[in-house]
Short mmCIF file of C-alpha atoms in Angstrom, two decimals:
data_model
loop_
_atom_site.label_atom_id
_atom_site.label_comp_id
_atom_site.label_asym_id
_atom_site.label_seq_id
_atom_site.Cartn_x
_atom_site.Cartn_y
_atom_site.Cartn_z
CA UNK A 27 4.69 37.03 -42.11
CA UNK A 28 7.95 35.74 -43.38
CA UNK A 29 8.18 33.74 -40.56
CA UNK A 30 4.83 32.18 -41.28
CA UNK A 31 5.61 31.92 -45.29
CA UNK A 32 8.88 30.39 -44.75
CA UNK A 33 7.55 27.75 -42.39
CA UNK A 34 3.94 27.04 -43.46
CA UNK A 35 4.13 24.66 -46.19
CA UNK A 36 1.44 23.79 -49.08
CA UNK A 37 -1.72 21.96 -47.71
CA UNK A 38 -0.22 22.09 -44.18
CA UNK A 39 -2.07 23.80 -41.59
CA UNK A 40 -1.03 26.93 -40.24
CA UNK A 41 1.62 27.54 -37.35
CA UNK A 42 0.77 27.53 -33.96
CA UNK A 43 1.56 31.03 -31.82
CA UNK A 44 4.12 28.91 -29.87
CA UNK A 45 5.93 27.49 -32.83
CA UNK A 46 6.28 31.19 -34.23
CA UNK A 47 7.45 32.15 -31.03
CA UNK A 48 10.24 29.61 -31.01
CA UNK A 49 11.19 30.26 -34.26
CA UNK A 50 11.35 34.28 -34.00
CA UNK A 51 12.86 33.88 -30.24
CA UNK A 52 9.98 36.21 -28.65
CA UNK A 53 7.49 35.33 -25.76
CA UNK A 54 4.07 34.13 -26.99
CA UNK A 55 2.27 37.03 -25.50
CA UNK A 56 4.64 39.21 -27.91
CA UNK A 57 3.69 37.38 -30.66
CA UNK A 58 0.35 37.36 -29.96
CA UNK A 59 0.22 41.20 -30.52
CA UNK A 60 1.96 40.90 -33.57
CA UNK A 61 -0.61 38.60 -34.94
CA UNK A 62 -3.44 40.72 -33.43
CA UNK A 63 -1.92 43.83 -35.35
CA UNK A 64 -1.53 41.62 -38.78
CA UNK A 65 -5.09 40.28 -38.37
CA UNK A 66 -6.28 43.96 -38.20
CA UNK A 67 -4.69 44.46 -41.55
CA UNK A 68 -6.13 41.28 -43.21
CA UNK A 69 -2.57 39.68 -43.26
CA UNK A 70 -3.09 36.65 -41.29
CA UNK A 71 -6.02 34.49 -40.58
CA UNK A 72 -6.43 32.74 -37.07
CA UNK A 73 -8.57 29.21 -37.55
CA UNK A 74 -9.09 26.42 -34.77
CA UNK A 75 -7.25 23.44 -35.22
CA UNK A 76 -9.51 20.58 -36.72
CA UNK A 77 -8.16 18.03 -34.52
CA UNK A 78 -7.84 20.08 -31.25
CA UNK A 79 -10.39 23.00 -31.09
CA UNK A 80 -8.13 24.29 -28.32
CA UNK A 81 -5.19 25.08 -30.54
CA UNK A 82 -5.05 28.07 -32.76
CA UNK A 83 -3.28 28.28 -36.09
CA UNK A 84 -2.16 31.21 -38.03
CA UNK A 85 -2.13 31.33 -41.99
CA UNK A 86 -1.23 34.13 -43.91
CA UNK A 87 -4.18 35.53 -46.34
CA UNK A 88 -4.01 35.85 -49.68
CA UNK A 89 -2.96 39.72 -49.21
CA UNK A 90 -0.35 38.60 -46.55
CA UNK A 91 0.99 36.05 -49.14
CA UNK A 92 1.47 39.13 -51.72
CA UNK A 93 3.15 41.21 -49.10
CA UNK A 94 5.27 38.47 -47.73
CA UNK A 95 6.29 38.02 -51.46
CA UNK A 96 7.14 41.54 -51.94
CA UNK A 97 9.28 41.78 -49.03
CA UNK A 98 11.22 38.70 -50.04
CA UNK A 99 11.63 40.38 -53.35
CA UNK A 100 13.00 43.41 -51.83
CA UNK A 101 14.98 41.75 -49.47
CA UNK A 102 16.74 39.43 -52.38
CA UNK A 103 17.09 42.80 -54.34
CA UNK A 104 18.91 44.47 -51.74
CA UNK A 105 21.14 41.42 -50.70
CA UNK A 106 22.25 41.46 -54.41
CA UNK A 107 23.00 45.09 -54.06
CA UNK A 108 25.06 44.53 -51.04
CA UNK A 109 27.24 41.40 -52.52
CA UNK A 110 27.65 43.71 -55.84
CA UNK A 111 28.83 47.01 -53.51
CA UNK A 112 31.19 44.26 -51.45
CA UNK A 113 32.40 42.09 -54.09
CA UNK A 114 32.73 38.56 -53.99
CA UNK A 115 35.51 38.16 -51.46
CA UNK A 116 34.16 40.72 -48.79
CA UNK A 117 30.55 39.15 -49.54
CA UNK A 118 32.12 35.74 -48.79
CA UNK A 119 33.93 36.96 -45.57
CA UNK A 120 30.83 38.44 -44.35
CA UNK A 121 28.84 35.25 -44.99
CA UNK A 122 31.74 33.36 -43.24
CA UNK A 123 31.16 35.93 -39.90
CA UNK A 124 27.51 35.77 -40.06
CA UNK A 125 27.50 31.70 -40.04
CA UNK A 126 29.98 32.15 -37.14
CA UNK A 127 27.76 34.50 -35.10
CA UNK A 128 24.95 31.93 -35.87
CA UNK A 129 27.13 29.02 -34.58
CA UNK A 130 27.96 31.10 -31.72
CA UNK A 131 24.45 32.07 -30.62
CA UNK A 132 22.96 28.24 -31.17
CA UNK A 133 26.11 27.08 -29.04
CA UNK A 134 26.44 29.20 -26.22
CA UNK A 135 22.39 29.76 -26.28
CA UNK A 136 23.09 33.28 -26.34
CA UNK A 137 20.00 34.57 -27.80
CA UNK A 138 18.71 38.12 -27.78
CA UNK A 139 16.22 38.87 -25.07
CA UNK A 140 14.19 41.33 -26.77
CA UNK A 141 11.51 41.55 -24.30
CA UNK A 142 13.94 43.01 -21.83
CA UNK A 143 15.05 45.81 -23.91
CA UNK A 144 14.11 49.11 -22.74
CA UNK A 145 11.69 50.93 -25.19
CA UNK A 146 11.49 54.39 -24.18
CA UNK A 147 14.25 54.98 -21.37
CA UNK A 148 11.86 55.12 -18.79
CA UNK A 149 12.70 52.02 -17.13
CA UNK A 150 14.51 52.14 -13.72
CA UNK A 151 16.86 49.12 -14.32
CA UNK A 152 18.64 50.16 -17.31
#
C-alpha cells in the first residue's frame, strides 16, 4: 500500500501490476496475490485503464489511503525514536551505510530474490 501511495500522484491513474512489481522487486504473480488480499480488505480498487481496456490500474481506496497514512506516521515516529536513541553521529553513520548498501545493490544488480526463499523448510533445494 505504501508503494501505491508513494507512486500514485493526485489525478494520475493508478499503477499497473507490472509497475508495482518492478518497484517492489517482486514477480507479477506475487503482487497479484498481494493485491487480491488488499482488495478483499477494501484497501485497493482495480480499474480498467480507459485508454487500454486490457490494462488494469490499481488505486488505494479511501480506507487504503487512511491506513497508508497511519503506517507512514507510525514509520516516521519509529524512525524519529531511532534517531533519538542512536544520537546524531550514529544516525548519520547508519544513513551513510544504508546509502552504500543501496548503491551496491543498484550498481551490482544484487537484488534479493524473495521468490526463491524457503518459506516452510520443506523444500529439498535449501
